[in-house]
CSV table of C-alpha atoms and ligand atoms in Angstrom, one decimal:
chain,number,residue,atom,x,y,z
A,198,UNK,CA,55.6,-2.1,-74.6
A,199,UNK,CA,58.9,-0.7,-76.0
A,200,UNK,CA,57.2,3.1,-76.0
A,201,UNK,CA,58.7,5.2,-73.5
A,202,UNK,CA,55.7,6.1,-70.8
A,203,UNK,CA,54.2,2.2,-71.3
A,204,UNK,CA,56.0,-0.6,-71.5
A,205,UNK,CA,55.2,-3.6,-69.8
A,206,UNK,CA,53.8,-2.1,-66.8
A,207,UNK,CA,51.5,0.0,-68.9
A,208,UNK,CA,50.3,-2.8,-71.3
A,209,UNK,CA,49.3,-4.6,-68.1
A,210,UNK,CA,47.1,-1.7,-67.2
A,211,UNK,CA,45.6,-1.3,-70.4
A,212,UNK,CA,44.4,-5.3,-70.5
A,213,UNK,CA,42.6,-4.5,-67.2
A,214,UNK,CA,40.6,-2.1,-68.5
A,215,UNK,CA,36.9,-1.1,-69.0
A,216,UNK,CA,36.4,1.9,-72.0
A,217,UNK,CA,32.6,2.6,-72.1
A,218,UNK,CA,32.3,3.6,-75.6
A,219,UNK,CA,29.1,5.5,-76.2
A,220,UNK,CA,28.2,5.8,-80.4
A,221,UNK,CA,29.4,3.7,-82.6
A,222,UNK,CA,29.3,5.9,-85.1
A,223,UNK,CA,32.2,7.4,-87.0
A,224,UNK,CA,33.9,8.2,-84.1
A,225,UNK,CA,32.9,5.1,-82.2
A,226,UNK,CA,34.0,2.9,-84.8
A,227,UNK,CA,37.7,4.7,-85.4
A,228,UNK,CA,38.1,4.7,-81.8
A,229,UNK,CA,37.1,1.0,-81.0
A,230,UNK,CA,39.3,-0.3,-83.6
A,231,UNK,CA,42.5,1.1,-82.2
A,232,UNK,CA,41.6,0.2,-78.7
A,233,UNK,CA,40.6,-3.1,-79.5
A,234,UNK,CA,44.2,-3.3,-81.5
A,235,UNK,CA,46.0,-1.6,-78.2
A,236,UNK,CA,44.6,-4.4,-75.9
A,237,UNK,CA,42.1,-3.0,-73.7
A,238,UNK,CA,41.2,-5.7,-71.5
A,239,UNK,CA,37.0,-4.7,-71.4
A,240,UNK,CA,34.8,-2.6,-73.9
A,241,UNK,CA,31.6,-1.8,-73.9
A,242,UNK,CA,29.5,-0.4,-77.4
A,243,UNK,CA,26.4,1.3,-76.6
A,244,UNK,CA,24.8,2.0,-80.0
A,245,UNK,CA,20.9,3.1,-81.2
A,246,UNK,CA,20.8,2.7,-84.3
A,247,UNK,CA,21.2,0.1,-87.7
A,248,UNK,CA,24.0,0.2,-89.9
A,249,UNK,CA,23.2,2.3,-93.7
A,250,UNK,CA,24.9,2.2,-96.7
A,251,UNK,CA,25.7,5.8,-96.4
A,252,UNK,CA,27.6,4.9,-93.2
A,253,UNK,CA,30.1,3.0,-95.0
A,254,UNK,CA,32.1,6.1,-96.6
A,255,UNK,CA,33.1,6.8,-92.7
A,256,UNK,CA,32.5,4.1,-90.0
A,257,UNK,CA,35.3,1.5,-90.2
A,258,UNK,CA,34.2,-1.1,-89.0
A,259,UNK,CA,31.4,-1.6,-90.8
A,260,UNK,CA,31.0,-3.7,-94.3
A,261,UNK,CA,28.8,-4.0,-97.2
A,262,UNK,CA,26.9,-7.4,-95.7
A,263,UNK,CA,26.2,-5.4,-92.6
A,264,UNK,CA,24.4,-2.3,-94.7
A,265,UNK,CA,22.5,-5.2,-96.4
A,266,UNK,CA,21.0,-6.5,-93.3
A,267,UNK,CA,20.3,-3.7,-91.6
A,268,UNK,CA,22.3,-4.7,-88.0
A,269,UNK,CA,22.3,-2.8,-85.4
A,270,UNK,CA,26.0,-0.9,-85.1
A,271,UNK,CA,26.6,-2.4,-81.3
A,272,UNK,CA,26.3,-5.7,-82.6
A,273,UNK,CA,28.2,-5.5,-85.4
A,274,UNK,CA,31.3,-3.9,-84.2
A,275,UNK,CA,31.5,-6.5,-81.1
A,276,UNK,CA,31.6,-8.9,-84.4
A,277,UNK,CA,34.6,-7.1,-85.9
A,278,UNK,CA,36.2,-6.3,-82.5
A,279,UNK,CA,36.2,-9.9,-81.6
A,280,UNK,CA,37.9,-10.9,-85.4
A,281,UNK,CA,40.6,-7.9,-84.6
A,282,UNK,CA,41.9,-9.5,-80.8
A,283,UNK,CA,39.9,-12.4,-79.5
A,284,UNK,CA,41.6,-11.2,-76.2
A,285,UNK,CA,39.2,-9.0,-75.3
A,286,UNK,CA,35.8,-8.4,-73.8
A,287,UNK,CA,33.0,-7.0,-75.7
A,288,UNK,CA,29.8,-6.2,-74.6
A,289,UNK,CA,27.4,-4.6,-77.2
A,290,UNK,CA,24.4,-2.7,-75.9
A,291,UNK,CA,21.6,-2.0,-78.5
A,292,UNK,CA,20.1,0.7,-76.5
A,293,UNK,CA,19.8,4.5,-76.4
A,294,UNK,CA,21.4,6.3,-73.5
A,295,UNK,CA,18.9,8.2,-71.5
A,296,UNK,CA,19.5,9.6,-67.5
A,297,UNK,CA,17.1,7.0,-66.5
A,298,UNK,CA,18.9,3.9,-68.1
A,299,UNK,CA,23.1,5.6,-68.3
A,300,UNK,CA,24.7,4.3,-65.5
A,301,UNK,CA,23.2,1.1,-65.4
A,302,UNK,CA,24.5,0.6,-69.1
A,303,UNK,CA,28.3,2.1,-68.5
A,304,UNK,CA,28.4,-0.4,-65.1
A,305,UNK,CA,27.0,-3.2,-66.9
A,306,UNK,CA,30.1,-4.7,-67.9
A,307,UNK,CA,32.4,-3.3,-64.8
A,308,UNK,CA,32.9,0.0,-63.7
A,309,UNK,CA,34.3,2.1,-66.5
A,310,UNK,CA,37.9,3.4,-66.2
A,311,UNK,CA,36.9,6.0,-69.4
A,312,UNK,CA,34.1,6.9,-70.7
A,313,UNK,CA,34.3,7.8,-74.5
A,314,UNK,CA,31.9,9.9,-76.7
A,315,UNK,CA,31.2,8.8,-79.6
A,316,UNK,CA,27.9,10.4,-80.1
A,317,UNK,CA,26.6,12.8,-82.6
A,318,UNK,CA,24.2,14.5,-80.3
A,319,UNK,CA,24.3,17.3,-77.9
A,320,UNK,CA,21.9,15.8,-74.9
A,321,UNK,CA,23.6,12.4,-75.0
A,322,UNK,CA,27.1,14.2,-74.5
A,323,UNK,CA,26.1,16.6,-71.7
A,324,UNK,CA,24.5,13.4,-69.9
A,325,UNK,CA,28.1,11.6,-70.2
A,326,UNK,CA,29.7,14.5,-69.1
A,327,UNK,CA,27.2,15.0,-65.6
A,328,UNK,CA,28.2,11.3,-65.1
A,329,UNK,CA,31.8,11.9,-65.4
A,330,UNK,CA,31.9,14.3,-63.0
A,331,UNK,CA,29.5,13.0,-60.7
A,332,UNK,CA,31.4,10.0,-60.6
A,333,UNK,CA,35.0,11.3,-61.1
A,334,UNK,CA,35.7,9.3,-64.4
A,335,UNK,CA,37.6,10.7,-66.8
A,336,UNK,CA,35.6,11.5,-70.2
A,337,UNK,CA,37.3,11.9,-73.6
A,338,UNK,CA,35.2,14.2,-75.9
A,339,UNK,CA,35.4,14.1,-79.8
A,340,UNK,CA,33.2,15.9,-82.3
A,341,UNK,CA,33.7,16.2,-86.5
A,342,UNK,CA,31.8,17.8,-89.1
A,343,UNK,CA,32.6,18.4,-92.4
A,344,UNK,CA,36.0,18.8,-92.6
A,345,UNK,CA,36.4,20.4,-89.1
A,346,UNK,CA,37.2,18.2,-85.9
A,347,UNK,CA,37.7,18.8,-82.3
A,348,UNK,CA,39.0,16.8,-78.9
A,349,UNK,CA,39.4,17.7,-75.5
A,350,UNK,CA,40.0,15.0,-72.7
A,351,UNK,CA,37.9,15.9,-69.5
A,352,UNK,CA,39.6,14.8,-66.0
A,353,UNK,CA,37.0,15.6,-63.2
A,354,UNK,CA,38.5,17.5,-60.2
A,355,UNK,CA,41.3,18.6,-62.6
A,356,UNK,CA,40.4,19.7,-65.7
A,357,UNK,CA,37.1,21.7,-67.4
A,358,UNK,CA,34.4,19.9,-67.9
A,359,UNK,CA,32.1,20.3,-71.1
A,360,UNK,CA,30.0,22.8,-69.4
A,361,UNK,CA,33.2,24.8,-68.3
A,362,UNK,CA,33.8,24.9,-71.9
A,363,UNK,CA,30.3,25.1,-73.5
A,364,UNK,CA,27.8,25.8,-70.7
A,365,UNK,CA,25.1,24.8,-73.0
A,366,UNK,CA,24.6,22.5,-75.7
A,367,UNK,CA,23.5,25.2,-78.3
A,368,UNK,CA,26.8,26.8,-77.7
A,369,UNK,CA,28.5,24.2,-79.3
A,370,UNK,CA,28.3,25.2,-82.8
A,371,UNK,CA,30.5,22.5,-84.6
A,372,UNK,CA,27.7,19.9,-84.0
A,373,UNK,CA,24.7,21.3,-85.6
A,374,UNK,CA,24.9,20.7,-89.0
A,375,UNK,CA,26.1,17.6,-89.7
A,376,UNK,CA,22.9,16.1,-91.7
A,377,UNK,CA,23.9,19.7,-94.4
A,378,UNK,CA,27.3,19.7,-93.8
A,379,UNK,CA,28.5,16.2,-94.4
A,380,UNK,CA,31.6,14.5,-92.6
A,381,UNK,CA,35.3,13.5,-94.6
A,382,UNK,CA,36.1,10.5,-93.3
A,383,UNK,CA,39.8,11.7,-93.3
A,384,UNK,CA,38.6,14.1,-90.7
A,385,UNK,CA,37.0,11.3,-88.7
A,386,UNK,CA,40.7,9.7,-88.7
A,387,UNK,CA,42.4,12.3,-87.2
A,388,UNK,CA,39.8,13.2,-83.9
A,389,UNK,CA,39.3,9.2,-83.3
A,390,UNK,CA,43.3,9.0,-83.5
A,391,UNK,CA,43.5,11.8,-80.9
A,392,UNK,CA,40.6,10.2,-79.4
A,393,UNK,CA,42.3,7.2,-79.1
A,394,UNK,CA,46.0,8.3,-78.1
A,395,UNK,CA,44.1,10.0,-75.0
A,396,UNK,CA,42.5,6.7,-73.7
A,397,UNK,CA,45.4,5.5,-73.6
A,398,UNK,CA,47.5,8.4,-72.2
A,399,UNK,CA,44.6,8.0,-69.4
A,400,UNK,CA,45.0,4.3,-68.7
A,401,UNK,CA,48.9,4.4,-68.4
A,402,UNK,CA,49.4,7.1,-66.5
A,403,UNK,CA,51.2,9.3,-69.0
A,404,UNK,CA,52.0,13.0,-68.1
A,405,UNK,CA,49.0,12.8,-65.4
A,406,UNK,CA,49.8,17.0,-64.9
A,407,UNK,CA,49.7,17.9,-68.4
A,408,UNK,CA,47.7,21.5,-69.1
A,409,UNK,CA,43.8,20.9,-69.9
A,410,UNK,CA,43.8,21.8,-73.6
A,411,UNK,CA,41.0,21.2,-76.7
A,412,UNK,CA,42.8,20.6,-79.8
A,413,UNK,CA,41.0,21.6,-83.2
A,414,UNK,CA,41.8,21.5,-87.1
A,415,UNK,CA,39.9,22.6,-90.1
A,416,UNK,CA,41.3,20.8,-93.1
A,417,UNK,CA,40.3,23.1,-95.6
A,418,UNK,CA,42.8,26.1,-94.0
A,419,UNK,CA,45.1,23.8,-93.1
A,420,UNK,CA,45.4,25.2,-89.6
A,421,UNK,CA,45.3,23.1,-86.3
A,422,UNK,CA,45.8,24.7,-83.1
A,423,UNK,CA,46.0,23.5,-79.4
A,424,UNK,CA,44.2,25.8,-76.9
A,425,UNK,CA,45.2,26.0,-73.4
A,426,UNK,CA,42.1,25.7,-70.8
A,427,UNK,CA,44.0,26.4,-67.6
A,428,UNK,CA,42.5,29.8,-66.9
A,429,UNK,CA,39.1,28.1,-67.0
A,430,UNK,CA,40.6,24.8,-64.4
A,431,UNK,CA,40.9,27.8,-61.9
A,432,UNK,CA,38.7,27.4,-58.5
A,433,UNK,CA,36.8,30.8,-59.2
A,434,UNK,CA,36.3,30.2,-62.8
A,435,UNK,CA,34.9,26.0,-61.8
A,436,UNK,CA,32.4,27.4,-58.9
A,437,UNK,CA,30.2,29.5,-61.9
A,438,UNK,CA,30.1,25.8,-64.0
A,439,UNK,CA,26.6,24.2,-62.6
A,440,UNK,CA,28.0,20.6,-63.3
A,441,UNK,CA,31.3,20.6,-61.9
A,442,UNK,CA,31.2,24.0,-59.9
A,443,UNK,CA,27.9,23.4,-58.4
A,444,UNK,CA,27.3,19.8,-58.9
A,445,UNK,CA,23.8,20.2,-60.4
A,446,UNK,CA,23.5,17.3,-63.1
A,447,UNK,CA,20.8,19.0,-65.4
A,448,UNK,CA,21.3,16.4,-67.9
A,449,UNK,CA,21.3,12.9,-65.8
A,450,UNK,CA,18.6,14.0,-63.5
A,451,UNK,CA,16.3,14.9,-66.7
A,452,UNK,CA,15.2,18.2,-66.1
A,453,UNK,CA,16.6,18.8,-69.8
A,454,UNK,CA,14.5,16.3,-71.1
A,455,UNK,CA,14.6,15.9,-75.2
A,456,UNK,CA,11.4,14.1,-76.0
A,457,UNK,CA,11.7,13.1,-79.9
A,458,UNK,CA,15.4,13.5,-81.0
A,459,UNK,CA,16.3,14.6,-84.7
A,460,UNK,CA,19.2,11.8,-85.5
A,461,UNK,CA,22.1,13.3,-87.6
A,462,UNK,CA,21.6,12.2,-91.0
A,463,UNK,CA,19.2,12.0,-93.9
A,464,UNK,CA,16.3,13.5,-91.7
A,465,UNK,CA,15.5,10.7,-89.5
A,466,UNK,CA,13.5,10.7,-86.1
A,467,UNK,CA,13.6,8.7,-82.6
A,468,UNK,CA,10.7,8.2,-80.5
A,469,UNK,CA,12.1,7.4,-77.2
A,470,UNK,CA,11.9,3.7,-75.4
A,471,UNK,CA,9.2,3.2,-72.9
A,472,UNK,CA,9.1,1.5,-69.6
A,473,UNK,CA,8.0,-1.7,-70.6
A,474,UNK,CA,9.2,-3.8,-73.7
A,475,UNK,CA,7.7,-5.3,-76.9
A,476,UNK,CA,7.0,-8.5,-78.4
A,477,UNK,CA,8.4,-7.8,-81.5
A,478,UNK,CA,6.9,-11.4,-83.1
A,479,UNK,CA,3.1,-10.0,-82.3
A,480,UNK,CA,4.0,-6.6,-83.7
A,481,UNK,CA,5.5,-8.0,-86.9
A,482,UNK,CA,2.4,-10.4,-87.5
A,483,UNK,CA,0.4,-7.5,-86.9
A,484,UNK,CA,1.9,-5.0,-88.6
A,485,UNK,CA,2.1,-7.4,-91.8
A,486,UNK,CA,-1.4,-7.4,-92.6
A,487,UNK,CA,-1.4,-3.5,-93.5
A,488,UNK,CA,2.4,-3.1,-94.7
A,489,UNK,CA,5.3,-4.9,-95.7
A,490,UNK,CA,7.4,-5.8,-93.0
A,491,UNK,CA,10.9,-7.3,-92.2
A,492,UNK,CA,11.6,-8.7,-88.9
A,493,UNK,CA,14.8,-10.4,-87.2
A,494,UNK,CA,15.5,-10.5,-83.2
A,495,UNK,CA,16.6,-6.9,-82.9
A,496,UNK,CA,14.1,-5.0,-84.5
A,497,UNK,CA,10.8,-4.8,-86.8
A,498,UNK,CA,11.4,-3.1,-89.9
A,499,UNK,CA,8.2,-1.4,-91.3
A,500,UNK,CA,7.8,0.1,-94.7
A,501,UNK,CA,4.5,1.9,-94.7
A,502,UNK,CA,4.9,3.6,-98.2
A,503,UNK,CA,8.0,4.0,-100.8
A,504,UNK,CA,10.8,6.0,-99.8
A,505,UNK,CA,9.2,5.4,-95.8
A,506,UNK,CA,10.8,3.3,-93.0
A,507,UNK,CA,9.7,2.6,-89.6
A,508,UNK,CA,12.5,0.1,-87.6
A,509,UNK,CA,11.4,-0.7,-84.3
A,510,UNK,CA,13.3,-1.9,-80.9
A,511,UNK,CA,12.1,-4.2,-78.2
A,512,UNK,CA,12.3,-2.0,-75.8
A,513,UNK,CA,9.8,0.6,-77.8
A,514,UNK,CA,12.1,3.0,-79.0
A,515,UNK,CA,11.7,3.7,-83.2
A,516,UNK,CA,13.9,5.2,-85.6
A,517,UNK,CA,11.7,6.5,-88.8
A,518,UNK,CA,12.7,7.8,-91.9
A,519,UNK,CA,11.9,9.8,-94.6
A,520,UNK,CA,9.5,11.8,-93.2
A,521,UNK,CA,9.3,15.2,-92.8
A,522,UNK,CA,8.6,16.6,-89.5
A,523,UNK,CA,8.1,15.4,-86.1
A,524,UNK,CA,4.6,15.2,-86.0
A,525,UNK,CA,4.2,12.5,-88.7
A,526,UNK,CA,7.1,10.7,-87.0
A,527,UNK,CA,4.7,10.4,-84.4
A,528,UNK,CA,1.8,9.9,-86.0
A,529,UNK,CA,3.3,6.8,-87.9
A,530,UNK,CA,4.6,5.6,-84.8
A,531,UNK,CA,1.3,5.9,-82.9
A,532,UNK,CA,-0.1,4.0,-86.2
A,533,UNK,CA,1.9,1.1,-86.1
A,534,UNK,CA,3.3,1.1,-82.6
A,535,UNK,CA,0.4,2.2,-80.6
A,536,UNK,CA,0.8,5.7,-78.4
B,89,ZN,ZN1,32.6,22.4,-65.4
């Protein structure tokens, strides 16, 4: 409250609001913590996947007990979050964000004020950025790899969008290789800190005219460097962007569907949900008389062969590991699951 461009009136605006965080990944988890610290009144964590113990070296909020059990990341940071400020609201949604199921998840709680990425893949970030602008909330990007990082805040009607910026996700370069390239988590620290300070420059108001810039580093040069987007805000340069120029949502309408996504890290697979849920009690008795199996509410955990996991959702979705291409992904899945 004593910072110039908050104070009380500021502080009062932060408690009322709604951050729809989406990944709670490295990114997620940097940015959640200092929110959560910073009062916001409302946050929602919309997470896929289980907590690893390579996850540990990067995602903060995360501890050794959770690697152990295998919890899903949504669940577990509402756990932290609530032990950091019992103020605040937390809702934790273990689900992947698709166009059919994305803005019933970010309303869920209330209607977001941000939207956050915290993802670590390219279709999930264009979809948030169609509903941004379709919706005219304000989206703050973040991406990190190796030792390079990235973040641009998105205001619709103002400022680029992604597409303005990258009209297509292979354009995007910095996000491709993070299963080869690794991530510091140093370099984590800084985006979600930029991350973060641009949330709250949103919900308070602060310099609402600033320039549109995307700031990047790269920590092995050293060099870190701000670069104005102001030619690209212009009204001829926005009509040739087909989401905010043209308003044609590509992403949240599905026409770019992705079918089985690669996850980043240690070559892992997800078969999609489906429209109608699981029991995952009948699977696990099932699936026990051919493979060992480990079951709790959230998932069924399936280990077909050393060195090979299968976890599977309620709502259908599966995350398998340790395979090596698609197609036995599927297979497996189809195995265990059913097509
Ligand atoms: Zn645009």
């Amino acid at each position: 409250m004593i910072l110039p461009g908050i104070g009380e009136a500021g502080q009062r605006a932060i408690a009322a609001a709604h951050v729809a965080v989406v990944g709670c990944g490295a990114l997620g988890c940097g940015v959640l913590d200092q929110l959560a610290r910073a009062g916001v009144g409302t946050l929602t964590v919309i997470d896929r996947d289980v907590i690893e113990w390579s996850n540990l070296q990067r995602q903060t909020l995360f501890d050794q007990a959770d690697a152990e059990a295998g919890t899903p990341k949504a669940i577990a940071s509402a756990k932290r979050i609530a032990s950091i400020n019992s103020n605040i609201r937390v809702v934790p949604l273990v689900s992947d964000l698709t166009p059919e199921n994305a803005e019933a998840l970010l309303w869920h709680a209330a209607t977001p004020t941000v939207l956050l990425d915290g993802t670590d893949n390219l279709h999930t970030r264009y979809l948030l950025n169609d509903i941004a602008v379709k919706q005219g909330i304000p989206l703050v990007y973040g991406g990190v790899i190796a030792r390079r990082g990235m973040q641009m805040t998105i205001r619709p009607g103002s400022t680029p969008c992604l597409r303005c910026v990258f009209p297509e996700p292979g354009d995007n370069a910095e996000l491709e290789t993070c299963e080869t390239a690794g991530v510091l988590g140093a370099a984590v620290g800084i985006v979600t800190s930029l991350q973060a300070a641009a949330v709250i420059d949103l919900l308070v108001g602060w310099q609402p005219d600033r320039p549109a810039t995307l700031t990047e580093f790269d920590l092995e040069t050293g060099r870190f460097r701000t670069i104005g987007l102001s030619a690209l805000a212009a009204p001829e340069q926005r009509a040739g962007c087909i989401c905010c120029g043209q308003q044609r949502y590509e992403f949240l309408s599905g026409l770019r569907s992705r079918g089985t996504v690669t996850l980043c890290g240690r070559g892992a697979f997800q078969i999609p949900a489906r429209e109608s849920r699981i029991d995952l009690g009948v699977l696990a008795g099932n699936v026990a008389r051919v493979a060992p199996v480990r079951a709790n509410e959230f998932f069924v955990r399936i280990t077909p062969r050393n060195g090979v996991e299968l976890t599977v959702f309620a709502d259908a979705r599966a995350v398998i590991r340790g395979v090596a291409n698609e197609g036995e992904a599927r297979a497996l899945y189809d195995r265990f699951v059913g097509a």
